Short mmCIF file of C-alpha atoms and ligand atoms in Angstrom, two decimals:
data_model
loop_
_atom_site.label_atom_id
_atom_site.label_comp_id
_atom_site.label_asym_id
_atom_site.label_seq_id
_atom_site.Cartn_x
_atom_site.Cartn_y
_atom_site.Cartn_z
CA UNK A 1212 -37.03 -1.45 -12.72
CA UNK A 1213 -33.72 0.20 -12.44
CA UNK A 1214 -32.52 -1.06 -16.03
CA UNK A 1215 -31.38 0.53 -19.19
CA UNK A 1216 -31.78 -1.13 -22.75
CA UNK A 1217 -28.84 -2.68 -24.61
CA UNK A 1218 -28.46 0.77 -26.37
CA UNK A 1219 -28.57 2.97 -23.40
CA UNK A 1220 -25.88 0.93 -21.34
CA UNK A 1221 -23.73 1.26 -24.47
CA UNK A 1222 -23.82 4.77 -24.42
CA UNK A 1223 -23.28 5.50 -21.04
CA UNK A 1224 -20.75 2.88 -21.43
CA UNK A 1225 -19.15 4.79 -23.98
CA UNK A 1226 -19.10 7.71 -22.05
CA UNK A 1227 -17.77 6.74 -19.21
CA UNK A 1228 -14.78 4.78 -21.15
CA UNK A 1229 -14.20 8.15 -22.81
CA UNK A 1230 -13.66 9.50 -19.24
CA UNK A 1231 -11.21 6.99 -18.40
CA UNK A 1232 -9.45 7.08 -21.13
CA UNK A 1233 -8.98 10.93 -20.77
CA UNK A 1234 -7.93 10.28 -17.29
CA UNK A 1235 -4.88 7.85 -18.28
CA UNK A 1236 -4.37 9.96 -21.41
CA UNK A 1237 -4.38 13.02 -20.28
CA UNK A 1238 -3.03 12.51 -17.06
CA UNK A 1239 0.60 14.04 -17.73
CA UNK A 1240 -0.28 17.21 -18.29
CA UNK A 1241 -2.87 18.04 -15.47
CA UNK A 1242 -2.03 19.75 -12.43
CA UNK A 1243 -0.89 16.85 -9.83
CA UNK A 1244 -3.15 17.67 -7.08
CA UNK A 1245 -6.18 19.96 -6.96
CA UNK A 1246 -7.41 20.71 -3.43
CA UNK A 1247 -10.92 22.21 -3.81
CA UNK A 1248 -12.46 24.14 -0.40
CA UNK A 1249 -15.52 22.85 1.69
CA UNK A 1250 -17.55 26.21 0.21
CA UNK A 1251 -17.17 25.91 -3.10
CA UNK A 1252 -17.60 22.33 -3.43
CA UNK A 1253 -20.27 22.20 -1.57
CA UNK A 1254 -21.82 24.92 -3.52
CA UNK A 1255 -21.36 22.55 -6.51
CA UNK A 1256 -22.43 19.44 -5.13
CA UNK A 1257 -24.50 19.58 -2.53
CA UNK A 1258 -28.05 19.36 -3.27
CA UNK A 1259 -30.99 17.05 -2.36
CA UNK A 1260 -31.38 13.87 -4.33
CA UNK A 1261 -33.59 14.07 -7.86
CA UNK A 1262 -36.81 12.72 -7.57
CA UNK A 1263 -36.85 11.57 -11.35
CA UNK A 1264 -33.65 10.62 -13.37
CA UNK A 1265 -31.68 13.31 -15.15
CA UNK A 1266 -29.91 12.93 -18.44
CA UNK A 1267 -26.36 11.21 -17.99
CA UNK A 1268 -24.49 13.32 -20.15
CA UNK A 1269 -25.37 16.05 -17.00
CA UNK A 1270 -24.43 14.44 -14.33
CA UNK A 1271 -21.16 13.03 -15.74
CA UNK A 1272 -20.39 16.54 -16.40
CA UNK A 1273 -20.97 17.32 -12.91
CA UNK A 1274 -18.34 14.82 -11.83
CA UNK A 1275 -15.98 15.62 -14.53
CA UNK A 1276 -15.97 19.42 -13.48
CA UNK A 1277 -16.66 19.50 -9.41
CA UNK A 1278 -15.21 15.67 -8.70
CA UNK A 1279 -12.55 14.32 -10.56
CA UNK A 1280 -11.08 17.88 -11.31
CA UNK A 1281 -10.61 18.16 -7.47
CA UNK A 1282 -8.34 14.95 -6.35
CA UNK A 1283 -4.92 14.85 -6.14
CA UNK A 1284 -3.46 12.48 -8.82
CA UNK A 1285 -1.61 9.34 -7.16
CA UNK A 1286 -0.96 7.88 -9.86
CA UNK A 1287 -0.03 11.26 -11.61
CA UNK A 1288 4.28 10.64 -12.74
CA UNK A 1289 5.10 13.35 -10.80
CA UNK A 1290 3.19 12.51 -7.97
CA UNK A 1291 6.11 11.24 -5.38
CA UNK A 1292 3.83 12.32 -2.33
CA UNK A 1293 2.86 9.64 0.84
CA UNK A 1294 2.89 6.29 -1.37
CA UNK A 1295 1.73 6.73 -5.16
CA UNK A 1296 -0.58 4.56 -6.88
CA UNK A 1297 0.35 4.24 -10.29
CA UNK A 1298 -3.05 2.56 -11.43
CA UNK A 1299 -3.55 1.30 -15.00
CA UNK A 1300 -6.11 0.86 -17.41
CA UNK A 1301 -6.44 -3.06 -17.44
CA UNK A 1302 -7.06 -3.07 -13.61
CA UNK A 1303 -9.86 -0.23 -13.69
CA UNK A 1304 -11.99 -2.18 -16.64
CA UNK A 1305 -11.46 -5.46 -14.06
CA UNK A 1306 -13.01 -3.53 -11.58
CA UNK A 1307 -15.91 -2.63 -13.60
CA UNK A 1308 -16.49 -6.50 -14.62
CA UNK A 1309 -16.13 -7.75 -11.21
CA UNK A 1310 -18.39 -4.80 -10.18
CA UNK A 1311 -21.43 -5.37 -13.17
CA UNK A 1312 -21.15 -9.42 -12.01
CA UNK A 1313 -21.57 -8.84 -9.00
CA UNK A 1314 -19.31 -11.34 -7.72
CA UNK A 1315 -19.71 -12.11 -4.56
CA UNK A 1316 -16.25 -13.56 -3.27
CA UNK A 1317 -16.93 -15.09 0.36
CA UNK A 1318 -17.79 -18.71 -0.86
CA UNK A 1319 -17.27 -21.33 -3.22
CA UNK A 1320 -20.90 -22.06 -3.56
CA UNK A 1321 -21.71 -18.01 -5.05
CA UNK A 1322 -18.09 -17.79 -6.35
CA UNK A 1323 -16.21 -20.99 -7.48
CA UNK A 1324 -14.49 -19.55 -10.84
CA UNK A 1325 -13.68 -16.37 -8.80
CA UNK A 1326 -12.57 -18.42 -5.86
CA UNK A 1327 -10.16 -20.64 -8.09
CA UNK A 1328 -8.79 -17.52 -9.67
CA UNK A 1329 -7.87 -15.57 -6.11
CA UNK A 1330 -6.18 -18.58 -4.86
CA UNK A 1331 -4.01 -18.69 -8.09
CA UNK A 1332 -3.20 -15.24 -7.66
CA UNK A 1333 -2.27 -15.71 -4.12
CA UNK A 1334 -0.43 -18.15 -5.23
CA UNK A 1335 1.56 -16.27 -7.71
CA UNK A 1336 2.18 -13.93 -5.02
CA UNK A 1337 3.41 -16.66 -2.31
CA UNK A 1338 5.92 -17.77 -4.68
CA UNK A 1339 7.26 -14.01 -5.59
CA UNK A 1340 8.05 -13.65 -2.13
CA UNK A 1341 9.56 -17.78 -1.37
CA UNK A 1342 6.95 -18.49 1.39
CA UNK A 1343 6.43 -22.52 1.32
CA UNK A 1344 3.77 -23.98 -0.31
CA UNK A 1345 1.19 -24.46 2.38
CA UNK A 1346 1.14 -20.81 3.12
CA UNK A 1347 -2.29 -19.32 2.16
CA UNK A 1348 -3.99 -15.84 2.12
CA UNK A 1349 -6.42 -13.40 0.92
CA UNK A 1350 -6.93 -10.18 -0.56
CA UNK A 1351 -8.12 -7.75 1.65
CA UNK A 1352 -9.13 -3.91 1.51
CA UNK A 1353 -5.06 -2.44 2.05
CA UNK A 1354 -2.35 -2.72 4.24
CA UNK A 1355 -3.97 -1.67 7.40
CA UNK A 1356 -6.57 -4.56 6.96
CA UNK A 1357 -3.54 -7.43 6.09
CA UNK A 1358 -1.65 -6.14 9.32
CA UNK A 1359 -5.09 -6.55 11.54
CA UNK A 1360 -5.98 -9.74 10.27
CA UNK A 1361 -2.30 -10.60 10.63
CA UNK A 1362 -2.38 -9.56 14.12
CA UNK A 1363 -5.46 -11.60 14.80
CA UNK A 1364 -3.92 -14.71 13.46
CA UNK A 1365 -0.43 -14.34 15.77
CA UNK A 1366 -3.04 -13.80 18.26
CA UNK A 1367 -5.10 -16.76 18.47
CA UNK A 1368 -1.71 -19.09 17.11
CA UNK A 1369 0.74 -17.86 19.72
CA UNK A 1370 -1.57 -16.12 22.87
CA UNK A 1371 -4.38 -18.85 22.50
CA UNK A 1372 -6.50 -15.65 22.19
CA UNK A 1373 -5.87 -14.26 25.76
CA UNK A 1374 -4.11 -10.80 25.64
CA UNK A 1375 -2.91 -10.15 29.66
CA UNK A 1376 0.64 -9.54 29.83
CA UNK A 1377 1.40 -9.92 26.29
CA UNK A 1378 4.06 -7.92 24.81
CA UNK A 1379 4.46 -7.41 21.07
CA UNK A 1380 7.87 -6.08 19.52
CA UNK A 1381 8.99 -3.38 16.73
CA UNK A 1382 10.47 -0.62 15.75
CA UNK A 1383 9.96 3.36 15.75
CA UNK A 1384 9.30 2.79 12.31
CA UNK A 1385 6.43 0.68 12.63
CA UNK A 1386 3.38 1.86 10.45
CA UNK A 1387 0.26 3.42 12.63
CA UNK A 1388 -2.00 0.83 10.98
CA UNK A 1389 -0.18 -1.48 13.15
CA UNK A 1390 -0.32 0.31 16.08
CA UNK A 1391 -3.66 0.93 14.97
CA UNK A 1392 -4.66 -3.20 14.71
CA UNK A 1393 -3.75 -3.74 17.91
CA UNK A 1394 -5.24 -0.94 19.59
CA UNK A 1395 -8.39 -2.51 17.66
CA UNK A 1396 -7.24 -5.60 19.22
CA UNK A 1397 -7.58 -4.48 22.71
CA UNK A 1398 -3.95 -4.44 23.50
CA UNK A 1399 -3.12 -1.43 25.53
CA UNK A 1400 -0.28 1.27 24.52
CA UNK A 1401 2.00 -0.46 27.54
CA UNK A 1402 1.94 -3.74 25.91
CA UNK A 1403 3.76 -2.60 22.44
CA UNK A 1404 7.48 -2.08 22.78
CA UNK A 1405 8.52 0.67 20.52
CA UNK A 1406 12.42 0.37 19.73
CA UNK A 1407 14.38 2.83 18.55
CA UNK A 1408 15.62 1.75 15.29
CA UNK A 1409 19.35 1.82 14.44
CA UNK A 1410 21.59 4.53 12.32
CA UNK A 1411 19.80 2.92 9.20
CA UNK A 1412 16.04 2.62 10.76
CA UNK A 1413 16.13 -0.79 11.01
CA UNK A 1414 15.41 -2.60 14.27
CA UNK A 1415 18.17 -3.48 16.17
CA UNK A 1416 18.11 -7.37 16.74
CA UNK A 1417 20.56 -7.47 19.71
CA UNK A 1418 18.10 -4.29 21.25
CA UNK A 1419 15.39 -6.37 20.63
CA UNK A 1420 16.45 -9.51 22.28
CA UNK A 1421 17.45 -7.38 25.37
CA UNK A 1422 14.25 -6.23 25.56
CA UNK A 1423 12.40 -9.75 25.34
CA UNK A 1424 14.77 -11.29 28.04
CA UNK A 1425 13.62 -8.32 30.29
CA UNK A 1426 9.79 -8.51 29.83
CA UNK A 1427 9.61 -12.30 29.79
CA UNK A 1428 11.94 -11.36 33.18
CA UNK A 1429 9.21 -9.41 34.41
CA UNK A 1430 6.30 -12.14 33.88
CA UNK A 1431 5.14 -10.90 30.50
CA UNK A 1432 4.24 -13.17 27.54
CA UNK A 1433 6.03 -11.61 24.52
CA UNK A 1434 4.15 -13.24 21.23
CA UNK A 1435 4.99 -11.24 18.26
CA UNK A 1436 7.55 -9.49 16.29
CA UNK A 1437 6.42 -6.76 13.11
CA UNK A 1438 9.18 -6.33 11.02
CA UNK A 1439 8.99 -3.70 8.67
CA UNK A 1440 9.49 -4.70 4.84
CA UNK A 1441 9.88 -1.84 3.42
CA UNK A 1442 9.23 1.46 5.81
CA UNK A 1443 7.21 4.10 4.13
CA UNK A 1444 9.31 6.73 5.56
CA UNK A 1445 12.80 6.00 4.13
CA UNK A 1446 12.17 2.19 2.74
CA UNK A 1447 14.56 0.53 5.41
CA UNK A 1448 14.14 -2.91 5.67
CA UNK A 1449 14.68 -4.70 8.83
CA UNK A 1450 17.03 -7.61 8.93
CA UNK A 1451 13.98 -10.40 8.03
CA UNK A 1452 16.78 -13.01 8.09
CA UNK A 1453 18.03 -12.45 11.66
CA UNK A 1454 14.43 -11.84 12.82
CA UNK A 1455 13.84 -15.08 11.64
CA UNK A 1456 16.27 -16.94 13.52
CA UNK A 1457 15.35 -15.07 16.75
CA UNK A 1458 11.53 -15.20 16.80
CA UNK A 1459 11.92 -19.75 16.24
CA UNK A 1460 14.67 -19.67 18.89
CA UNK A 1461 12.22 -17.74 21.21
CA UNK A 1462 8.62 -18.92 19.97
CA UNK A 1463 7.70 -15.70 18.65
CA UNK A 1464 5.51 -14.85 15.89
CA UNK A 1465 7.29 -12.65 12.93
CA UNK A 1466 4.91 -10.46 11.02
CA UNK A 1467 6.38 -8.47 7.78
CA UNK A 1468 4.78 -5.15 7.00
CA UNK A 1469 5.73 -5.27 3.44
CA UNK A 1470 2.50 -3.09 2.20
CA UNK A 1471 4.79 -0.56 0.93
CA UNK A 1472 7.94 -2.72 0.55
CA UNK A 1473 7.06 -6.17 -0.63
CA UNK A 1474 5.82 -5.90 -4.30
CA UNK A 1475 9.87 -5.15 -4.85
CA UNK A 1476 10.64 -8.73 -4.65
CA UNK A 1477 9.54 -9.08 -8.30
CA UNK A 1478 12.94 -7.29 -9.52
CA UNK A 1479 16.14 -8.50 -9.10
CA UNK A 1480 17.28 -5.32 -6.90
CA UNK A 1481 14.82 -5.84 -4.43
CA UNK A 1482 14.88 -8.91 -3.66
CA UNK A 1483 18.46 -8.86 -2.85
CA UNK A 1484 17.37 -6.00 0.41
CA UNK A 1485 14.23 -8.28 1.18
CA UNK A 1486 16.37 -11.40 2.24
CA UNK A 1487 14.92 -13.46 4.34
CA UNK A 1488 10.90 -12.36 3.41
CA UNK A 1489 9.76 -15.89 2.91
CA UNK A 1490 10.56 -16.51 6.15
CA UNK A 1491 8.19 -14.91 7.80
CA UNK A 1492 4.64 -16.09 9.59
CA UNK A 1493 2.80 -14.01 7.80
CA UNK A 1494 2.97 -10.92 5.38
CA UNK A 1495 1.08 -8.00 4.78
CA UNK A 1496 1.48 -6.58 1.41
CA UNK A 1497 -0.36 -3.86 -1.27
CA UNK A 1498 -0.67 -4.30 -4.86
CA UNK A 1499 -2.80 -0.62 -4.87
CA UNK A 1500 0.83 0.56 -3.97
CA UNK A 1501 3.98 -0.87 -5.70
CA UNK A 1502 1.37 -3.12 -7.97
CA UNK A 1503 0.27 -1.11 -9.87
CA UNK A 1504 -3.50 -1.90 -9.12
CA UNK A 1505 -6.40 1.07 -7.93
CA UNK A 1506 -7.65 1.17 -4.86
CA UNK A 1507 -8.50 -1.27 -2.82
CA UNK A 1508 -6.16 -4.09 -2.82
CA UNK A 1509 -3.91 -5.27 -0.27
CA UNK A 1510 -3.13 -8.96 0.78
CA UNK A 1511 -2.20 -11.36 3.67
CA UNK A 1512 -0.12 -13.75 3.20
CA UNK A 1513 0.55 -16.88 5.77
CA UNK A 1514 3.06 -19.34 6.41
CA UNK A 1515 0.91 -21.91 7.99
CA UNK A 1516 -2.29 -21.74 5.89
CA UNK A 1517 -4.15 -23.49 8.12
CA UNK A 1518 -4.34 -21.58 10.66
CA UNK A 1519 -6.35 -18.71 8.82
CA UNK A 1520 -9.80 -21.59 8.90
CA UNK A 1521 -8.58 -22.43 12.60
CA UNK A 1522 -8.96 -18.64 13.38
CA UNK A 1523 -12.11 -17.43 11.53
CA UNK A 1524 -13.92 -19.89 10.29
CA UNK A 1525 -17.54 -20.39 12.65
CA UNK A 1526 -20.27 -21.72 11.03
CA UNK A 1527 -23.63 -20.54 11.84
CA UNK A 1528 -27.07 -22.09 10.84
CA UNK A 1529 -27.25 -19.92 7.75
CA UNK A 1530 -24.30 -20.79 6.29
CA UNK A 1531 -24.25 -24.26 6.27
CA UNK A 1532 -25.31 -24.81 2.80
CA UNK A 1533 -21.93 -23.39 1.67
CA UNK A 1534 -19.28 -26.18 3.38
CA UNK A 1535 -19.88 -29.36 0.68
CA UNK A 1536 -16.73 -30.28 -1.00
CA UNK A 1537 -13.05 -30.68 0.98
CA UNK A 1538 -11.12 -29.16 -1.40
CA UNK A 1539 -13.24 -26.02 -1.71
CA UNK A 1540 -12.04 -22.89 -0.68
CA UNK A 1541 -14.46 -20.40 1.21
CA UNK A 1542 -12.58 -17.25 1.51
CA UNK A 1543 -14.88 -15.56 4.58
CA UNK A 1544 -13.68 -18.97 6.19
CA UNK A 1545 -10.00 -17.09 5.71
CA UNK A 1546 -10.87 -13.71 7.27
CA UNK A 1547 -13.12 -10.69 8.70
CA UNK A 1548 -15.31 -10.03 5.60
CA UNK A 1549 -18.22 -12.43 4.68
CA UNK A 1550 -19.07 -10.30 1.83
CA UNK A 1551 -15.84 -9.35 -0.07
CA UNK A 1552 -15.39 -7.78 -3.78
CA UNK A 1553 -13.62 -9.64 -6.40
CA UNK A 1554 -10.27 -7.78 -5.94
CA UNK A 1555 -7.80 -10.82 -7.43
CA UNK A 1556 -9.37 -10.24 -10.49
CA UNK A 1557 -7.44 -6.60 -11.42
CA UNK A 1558 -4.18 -7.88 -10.50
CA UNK A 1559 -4.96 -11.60 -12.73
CA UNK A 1560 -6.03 -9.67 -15.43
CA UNK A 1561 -3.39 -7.00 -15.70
CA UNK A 1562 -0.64 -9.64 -15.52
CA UNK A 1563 -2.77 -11.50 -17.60
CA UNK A 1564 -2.39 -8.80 -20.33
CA UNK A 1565 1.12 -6.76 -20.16
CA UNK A 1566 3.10 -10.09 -18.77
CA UNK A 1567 5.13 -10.57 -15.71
CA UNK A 1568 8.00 -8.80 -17.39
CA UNK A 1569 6.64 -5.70 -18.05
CA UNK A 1570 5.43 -5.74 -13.84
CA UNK A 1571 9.03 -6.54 -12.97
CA UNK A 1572 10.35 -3.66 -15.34
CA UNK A 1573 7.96 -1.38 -14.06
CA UNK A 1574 8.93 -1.93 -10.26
CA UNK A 1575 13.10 -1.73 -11.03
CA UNK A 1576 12.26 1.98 -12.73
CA UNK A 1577 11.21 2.70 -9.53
CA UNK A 1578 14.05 2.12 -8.31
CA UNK A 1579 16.05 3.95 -10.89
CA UNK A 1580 13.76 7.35 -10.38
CA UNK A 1581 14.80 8.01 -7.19
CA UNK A 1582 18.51 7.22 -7.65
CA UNK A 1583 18.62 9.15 -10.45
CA UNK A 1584 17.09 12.02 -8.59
CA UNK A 1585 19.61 11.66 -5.73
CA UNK A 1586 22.50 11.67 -8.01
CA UNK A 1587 21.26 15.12 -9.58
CA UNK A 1588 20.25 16.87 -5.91
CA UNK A 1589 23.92 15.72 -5.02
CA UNK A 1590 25.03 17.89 -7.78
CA UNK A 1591 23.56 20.72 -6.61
CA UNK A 1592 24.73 22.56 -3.25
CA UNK A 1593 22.56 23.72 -1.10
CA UNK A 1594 20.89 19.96 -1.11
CA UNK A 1595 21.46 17.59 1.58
CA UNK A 1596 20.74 14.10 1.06
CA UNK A 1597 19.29 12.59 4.72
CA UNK A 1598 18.56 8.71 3.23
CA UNK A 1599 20.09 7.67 0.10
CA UNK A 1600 17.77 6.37 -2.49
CA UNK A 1601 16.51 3.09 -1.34
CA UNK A 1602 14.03 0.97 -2.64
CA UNK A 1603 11.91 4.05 -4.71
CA UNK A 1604 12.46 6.34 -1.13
CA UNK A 1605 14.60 9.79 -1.28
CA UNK A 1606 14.96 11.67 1.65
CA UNK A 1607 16.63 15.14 1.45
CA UNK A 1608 16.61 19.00 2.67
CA UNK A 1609 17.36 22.14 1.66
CA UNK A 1610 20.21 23.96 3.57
CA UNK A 1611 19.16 28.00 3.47
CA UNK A 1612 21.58 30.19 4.31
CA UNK A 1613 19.80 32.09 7.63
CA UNK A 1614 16.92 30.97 9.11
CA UNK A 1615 15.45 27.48 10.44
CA UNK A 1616 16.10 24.12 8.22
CA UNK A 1617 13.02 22.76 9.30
CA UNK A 1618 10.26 25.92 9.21
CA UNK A 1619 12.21 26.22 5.43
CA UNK A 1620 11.91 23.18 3.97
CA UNK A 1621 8.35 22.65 5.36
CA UNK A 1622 6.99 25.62 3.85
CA UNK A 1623 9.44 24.53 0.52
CA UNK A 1624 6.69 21.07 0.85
CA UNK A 1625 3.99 23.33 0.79
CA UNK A 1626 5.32 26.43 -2.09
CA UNK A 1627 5.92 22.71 -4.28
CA UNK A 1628 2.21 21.66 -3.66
CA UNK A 1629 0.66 25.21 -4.49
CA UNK A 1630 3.03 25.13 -7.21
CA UNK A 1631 1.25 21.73 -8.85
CA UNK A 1632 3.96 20.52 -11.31
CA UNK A 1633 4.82 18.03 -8.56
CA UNK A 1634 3.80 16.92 -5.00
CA UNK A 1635 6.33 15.41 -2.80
CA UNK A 1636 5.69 15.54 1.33
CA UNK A 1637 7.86 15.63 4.22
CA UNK A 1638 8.31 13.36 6.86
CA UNK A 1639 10.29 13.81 10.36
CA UNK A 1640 13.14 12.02 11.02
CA UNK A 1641 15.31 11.74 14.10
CA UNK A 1642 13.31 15.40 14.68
CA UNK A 1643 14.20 16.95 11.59
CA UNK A 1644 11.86 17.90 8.44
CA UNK A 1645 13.07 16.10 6.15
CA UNK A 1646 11.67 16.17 2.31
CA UNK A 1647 10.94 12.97 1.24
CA UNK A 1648 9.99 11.43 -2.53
CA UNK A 1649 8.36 8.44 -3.54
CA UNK A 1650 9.12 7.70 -6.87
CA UNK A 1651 7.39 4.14 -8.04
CA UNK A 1652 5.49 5.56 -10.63
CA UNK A 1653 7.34 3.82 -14.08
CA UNK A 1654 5.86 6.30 -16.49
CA UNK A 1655 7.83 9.24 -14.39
CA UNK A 1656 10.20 10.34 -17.56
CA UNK A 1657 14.11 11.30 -17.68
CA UNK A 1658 12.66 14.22 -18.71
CA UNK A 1659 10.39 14.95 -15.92
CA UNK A 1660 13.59 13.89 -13.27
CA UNK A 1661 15.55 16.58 -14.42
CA UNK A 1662 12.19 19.39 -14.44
CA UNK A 1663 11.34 18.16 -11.12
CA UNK A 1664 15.00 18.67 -9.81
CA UNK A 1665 15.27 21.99 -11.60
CA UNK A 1666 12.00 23.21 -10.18
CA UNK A 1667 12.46 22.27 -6.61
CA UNK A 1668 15.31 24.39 -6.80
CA UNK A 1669 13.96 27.14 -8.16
CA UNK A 1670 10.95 27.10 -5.80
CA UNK A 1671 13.13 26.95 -2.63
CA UNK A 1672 15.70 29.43 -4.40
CA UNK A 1673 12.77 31.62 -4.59
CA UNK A 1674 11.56 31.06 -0.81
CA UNK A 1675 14.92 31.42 0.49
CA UNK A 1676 15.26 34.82 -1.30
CA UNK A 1677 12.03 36.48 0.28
C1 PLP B 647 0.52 2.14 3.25
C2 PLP B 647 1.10 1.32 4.35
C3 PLP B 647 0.27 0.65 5.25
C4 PLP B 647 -1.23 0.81 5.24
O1 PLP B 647 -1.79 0.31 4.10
P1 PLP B 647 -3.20 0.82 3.54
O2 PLP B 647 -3.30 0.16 2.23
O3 PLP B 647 -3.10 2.32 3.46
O4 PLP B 647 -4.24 0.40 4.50
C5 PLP B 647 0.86 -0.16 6.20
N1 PLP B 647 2.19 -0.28 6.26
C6 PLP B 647 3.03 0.36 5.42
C7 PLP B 647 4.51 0.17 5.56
C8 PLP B 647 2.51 1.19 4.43
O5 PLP B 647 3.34 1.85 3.60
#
């Protein structure tokens, strides 16, 4: 039941390598997003469920022309909208073996090889980013995920699980998934202290200690600091180092949020503006961003491994079979998911295959895209650079001659998108519409920096003219 012969996997296995290998191939020269309506792709799709099986080669052609044709490429090179992911080819194929063995990644009993081979990669990730060597962590489905469990952890370590009066610190930069986590969490808007982040967006450290001295003051318990490692609108990295110091001194927790940010510590550049990372209690970070891997794989990281077991490991009746050995490692012990996908496996196996080097290469051209695009909007007049490139973020606007800055160079955001040679978004900052660009794709050419320049200028030359 449910099974195909030798020959007929191979062929639909062939197929469906063909499709991928049209997608990475072909990928350069396809529009960069394709938003299809409700009506018409329902019209295409919608329909009940076959009763009996119909051939392959129809149904693939289904997806290839109503499905796949109507996605917006992230990992298109001139995609530099929200945060790309610049997926590869190694890292799709792992997810298809992890997928066809069905590996089932909670325990060491179902998973040991699979098991071994996460906490290696974790590994290799602990030591990218200097955390000691009893730090421990997981993969999990993103960034959002890492920063929840995170949460949870800080929560049961420093607030022995009771949430009255607790306070928790960061900046106006803070992702929503954090805000998000601990709204999850059951803390209530009043208990997170938003602080308006400096000239540079980085939390202030002498606001922030103000503010602790006043709530603990007042009666509250302040437990936990989220730094941001790496903010997705403009990259600005708080000062880790300083946080550091400040959250022993006062018994505070210090979470990273390095899901955009983190993977940077891998070239030479950004590890020099993520001083002080490995000092942090815990870190949330995203190899489907600046790693290069598809979607979904983000990861915890914490400084005192233990305490991931002391917070979510129960053992019920049903599970007992799995706890034999000491030394083995049962990953739904770690966190939320008892069932969890093989995700370590894409990012093993890609740096298994093109070599730490090329990954480190790959990140600094990110780096060297959006610098290179600031230099040539600086050349050009009626451009205003808002944040200088920094770590793979540009922000920028276009100055029109009459009319509003901000009404302009949102509706410049949208002319670009119906335009499809590139996507970009736009972001608000300090109350302004800003334009922003992303640019950690590493296959993004010289070539396509200077048409992407040269066309955002002609599209908002255009606008500004009508
Ligand atoms: C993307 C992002 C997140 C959320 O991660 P997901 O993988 O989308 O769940 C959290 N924080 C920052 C800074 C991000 O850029």
């Amino acid at each position: 039941m449910l099974e195909l012969t030798r020959d007929q996997m191979r062929a639909l296995g062939h197929t469906m390598v063909e499709m991928m290998i049209e997608h990475f191939a072909g990928l350069r020269d396809k529009p960069v997003n394709v938003t299809g309506s409700r009506a018409a792709l329902a019209s295409l799709i919608d329909a009940p469920p076959p009763e009996r099986g119909r051939p392959a080669g129809d149904v693939l052609d289904l997806l290839d022309k109503a499905v796949f044709s109507s996605i917006g490429h992230v990992d298109h090179p001139r995609f530099f909208a929200f945060v790309p992911s610049p997926n590869n080819f190694v890292s799709a194929m792992a997810e298809a073996l992890a997928a066809a063995h069905n590996v089932f990644a909670g325990s060491w009993l179902e998973g040991s090889g699979p098991a071994q081979l996460e906490l290696t990669t974790i590994d290799w990730l602990r030591q990218f980013c200097g955390l000691p060597e009893g730090a421990a962590g997981l993969f999990v489905s993103g960034g959002s995920m890492a920063n929840l469990t995170a949460l949870v952890v800080a929560r049961a370590a420093k607030l022995a699980d009771r949430p009255e009066g607790a306070t928790i610190y960061c900046s106006d930069q803070v992702h929503s998934s954090v805000e998000r986590g601990l709204r999850v969490l059951g803390f209530a808007r009043g208990q997170v202290r938003k602080l308006a982040s400096d000239e540079n967006f980085r939390l202030s450290v002498d606001a922030l200690a103000r503010q602790i001295a006043a709530d603990r003051a007042a009666g509250l318990r302040p437990f936990c600091v989220v730094a941001n490692a790496g903010t997705t609108n403009t990259g600005a990295v708080d000062p880790l180092g300083e946080l550091a110091d400040l959250c022993r001194r006062q018994d505070l927790w210090l979470h990273a949020d390095g899901a955009y940010g983190a993977a940077a510590v891998l070239c030479g550049r950004g590890r020099a503006l993520l001083q002080g990372i490995g000092r942090v209690d815990s870190l949330a970070l995203d190899p489907h961003k600046w790693l290069f891997q598809p979607y979904e794989c983000g990861c915890l990281l914490v400084r005192d491994g233990a305490l991931l077991e002391r917070t979510f490991r129960i053992l019920p009746d049903y599970l007992k079979d799995i706890h034999e050995g000491e030394d083995e490692v049962n990953f739904c012990d770690r966190g939320i998911q008892l069932t969890r996908n093989f995700r370590a496996l894409k990012l093993w196996l890609s740096i298994q295959i093109f070599g730490l080097e090329a990954f480190r290469r790959a990140v600094e051209r990110g780096f060297e895209v959006a610098e290179a695009v600031e230099r040539l909007l600086r050349a050009r007049e009626r451009f205003e650079i808002v944040t200088p490139a920094q770590l793979g973020i540009l922000t920028f606007r276009y100055q029109p001659e009459t009319g509003d800055t901000d009404l302009f160079n949102a509706a410049l955001a949208r002319r670009i998108a119906e335009d499809g040679y590139l996507m970009l978004s736009t972001t608000m900052l300090r109350g302004r519409t800003v334009l922003r660009m992303c640019t950690i794709n590493p296959r993004t050419t010289d070539e396509e920096i200077a048409g992407v320049v040269e066309r955002i200028e002609a599209l908002a030359a255009g606008l500004a003219s009508e």
